[in-house]
């Protein structure tokens, strides 16, 4: 992809694949969009697909699959135990990550449950560059806690730091000194750090983290769910890795990790997950939980068809043309929005384009959920479904007080190989219109608030009739257009 230049000099990401299966989309009129978001309690997770034009909620389980993945799914070997399909997946894991032991699990959070049950004792600390919602929930469920050690620059939404997902080595050393290495269950590095805008860490940083872990005898775990994006950025932005193959960078990252786990809903573009390690001790500790919570050791809750698709998908992840597509489309969107003055997280990361809601709607207080309000507003403006990644995605503290997020983001995920550039242009257009009309957007307040992972099921209502007024302005500006 990066090798093709346009004669007129435009920086346009060119797809190195063609579309052979399509799904018709529906764009309901703005009046229906106002109704639909109200029915969904202003929570984009609760919208129905038939009401959505561009689904930018997530890249999880919705990436386009390749012809080779679909073909492999037809040749799956179905059996409870000892399936050939499992052996093929296990061999692929061995080949790519060079890890002897592989444990299958039905998705990423299932791996997190197994890791938390197996390795987190009450009172233990997990040090991480940045938490992910489900990871933190599983650790706290085991009465452990999470310490975030991302570099300060990581929380700076506008930056030109190429690796905002780096862990601060100084902070790690201070944490170990303060609590003692024996009280740290493990260090977790999240590739393509999700909640701060899909930001990568560098290979150099990983080496430094690993050195500290090794010196103190602490387990280093890599969450490889967003590894594809992180690999792309290492090759693209880290001088020392420019001439390394993706396979080689993967191998080095793997050598530095004691355990690797992943959501195959992201990595490998299918649906499933798994953990791998070279430590027999860790393997044996975790193994019993797989059979308890997931399934037998040769399927772990996954369908054999999905396992075949993961095997092919992991191999395809080693292809630069494949892993370039997401980040380059995201960079395109970020650049175009920046040109129009829309506040976006920079530098462009993986996973999706992240809009800085704190600044987009700076008139909405955090107690009225600016990122959630912006997500609802963008759905009304264009039938585009994004995801709130701000205070609604946090949990209240033990006293029931709101925990305000460090950053209030509206994530517009870019599922891999799914959207065309004209659809991305449409999303940009609607975001820009919304930005020009941002003063019409007001806050939200909870009407139903679950205690755990409230962002999935919680229902909110608008603090005024701002959504009706926003739709009226849309009609005024767009006439009878959808
Ligand atoms: N780790 C990371 C970094 C993730 O982004 C996710 C999921 C998980 C673990 C959990 O994996 O969904 O297969 O159970 N992220 C999804 C998202 C949900 O939309 O960002 P899972």
PDB file of C-alpha atoms and ligand atoms in Angstrom, residues 45 57-60 106-110 112 132-135 188 190-194 223 225-226 261-266 272 351 387 389 411 456, ligand 1:
ATOM      1  CA  UNK A  45     -24.539  -0.052  22.146  1.00  0.00           C
ATOM      2  CA  UNK A  57     -18.778   1.165  17.117  1.00  0.00           C
ATOM      3  CA  UNK A  58     -15.886  -1.254  17.119  1.00  0.00           C
ATOM      4  CA  UNK A  59     -13.418  -3.265  15.097  1.00  0.00           C
ATOM      5  CA  UNK A  60     -14.230  -6.313  17.199  1.00  0.00           C
ATOM      6  CA  UNK A 106     -13.752 -17.824  23.306  1.00  0.00           C
ATOM      7  CA  UNK A 107     -12.620 -14.165  23.244  1.00  0.00           C
ATOM      8  CA  UNK A 108     -10.206 -11.657  24.783  1.00  0.00           C
ATOM      9  CA  UNK A 109     -12.020 -11.053  28.061  1.00  0.00           C
ATOM     10  CA  UNK A 110     -12.216 -14.807  28.609  1.00  0.00           C
ATOM     11  CA  UNK A 112      -8.483 -11.961  31.064  1.00  0.00           C
ATOM     12  CA  UNK A 132      -8.808  -1.791  29.241  1.00  0.00           C
ATOM     13  CA  UNK A 133     -12.396  -1.916  30.570  1.00  0.00           C
ATOM     14  CA  UNK A 134     -12.804  -5.708  30.681  1.00  0.00           C
ATOM     15  CA  UNK A 135      -9.234  -6.286  31.913  1.00  0.00           C
ATOM     16  CA  UNK A 188       0.646  -5.959  31.332  1.00  0.00           C
ATOM     17  CA  UNK A 190      -1.357  -3.468  25.878  1.00  0.00           C
ATOM     18  CA  UNK A 191      -0.464  -3.224  22.208  1.00  0.00           C
ATOM     19  CA  UNK A 192      -2.283  -0.432  20.357  1.00  0.00           C
ATOM     20  CA  UNK A 193      -3.439   1.000  23.678  1.00  0.00           C
ATOM     21  CA  UNK A 194      -7.186   1.111  23.193  1.00  0.00           C
ATOM     22  CA  UNK A 223      -2.258  -8.056  25.380  1.00  0.00           C
ATOM     23  CA  UNK A 225      -5.505  -7.893  20.686  1.00  0.00           C
ATOM     24  CA  UNK A 226      -4.423  -4.773  18.786  1.00  0.00           C
ATOM     25  CA  UNK A 261      -3.118 -13.239  25.028  1.00  0.00           C
ATOM     26  CA  UNK A 262      -5.394 -11.882  22.341  1.00  0.00           C
ATOM     27  CA  UNK A 263      -8.897 -11.274  21.201  1.00  0.00           C
ATOM     28  CA  UNK A 264      -9.143 -12.912  17.796  1.00  0.00           C
ATOM     29  CA  UNK A 265     -12.140 -10.681  17.179  1.00  0.00           C
ATOM     30  CA  UNK A 266      -9.425  -8.129  16.405  1.00  0.00           C
ATOM     31  CA  UNK A 272     -12.201 -16.180  19.344  1.00  0.00           C
ATOM     32  CA  UNK A 351      -8.356   1.033  15.840  1.00  0.00           C
ATOM     33  CA  UNK A 387     -18.527   4.537  20.898  1.00  0.00           C
ATOM     34  CA  UNK A 389     -14.801   6.248  25.576  1.00  0.00           C
ATOM     35  CA  UNK A 411     -14.194   6.589  19.058  1.00  0.00           C
ATOM     36  CA  UNK A 456     -22.922  -1.656  27.845  1.00  0.00           C
TER      37      UNK A 456
HETATM   38  N1  LIG B   1      -7.960  -6.199  25.158  1.00  0.00           N
HETATM   39  C1  LIG B   1      -8.095  -5.166  24.320  1.00  0.00           C
HETATM   40  C2  LIG B   1      -6.947  -4.258  24.079  1.00  0.00           C
HETATM   41  C3  LIG B   1      -9.326  -4.938  23.677  1.00  0.00           C
HETATM   42  O1  LIG B   1      -9.437  -3.914  22.852  1.00  0.00           O
HETATM   43  C4  LIG B   1     -10.399  -5.819  23.912  1.00  0.00           C
HETATM   44  C5  LIG B   1     -11.694  -5.613  23.293  1.00  0.00           C
HETATM   45  C6  LIG B   1     -10.208  -6.901  24.789  1.00  0.00           C
HETATM   46  C7  LIG B   1      -8.966  -7.052  25.389  1.00  0.00           C
HETATM   47  C8  LIG B   1     -11.307  -7.855  25.101  1.00  0.00           C
HETATM   48  O2  LIG B   1     -11.500  -8.681  24.003  1.00  0.00           O
HETATM   49  O3  LIG B   1     -13.836  -8.182  23.218  1.00  0.00           O
HETATM   50  O4  LIG B   1     -12.664 -10.296  22.578  1.00  0.00           O
HETATM   51  O5  LIG B   1     -13.454  -9.942  24.881  1.00  0.00           O
HETATM   52  N2  LIG B   1     -12.053  -4.541  22.738  1.00  0.00           N
HETATM   53  C9  LIG B   1     -13.332  -4.342  22.075  1.00  0.00           C
HETATM   54  C10 LIG B   1     -13.457  -2.917  21.583  1.00  0.00           C
HETATM   55  C11 LIG B   1     -14.510  -4.748  22.874  1.00  0.00           C
HETATM   56  O6  LIG B   1     -14.500  -2.604  21.028  1.00  0.00           O
HETATM   57  O7  LIG B   1     -12.525  -2.134  21.709  1.00  0.00           O
HETATM   58  P1  LIG B   1     -12.942  -9.306  23.649  1.00  0.00           P
END
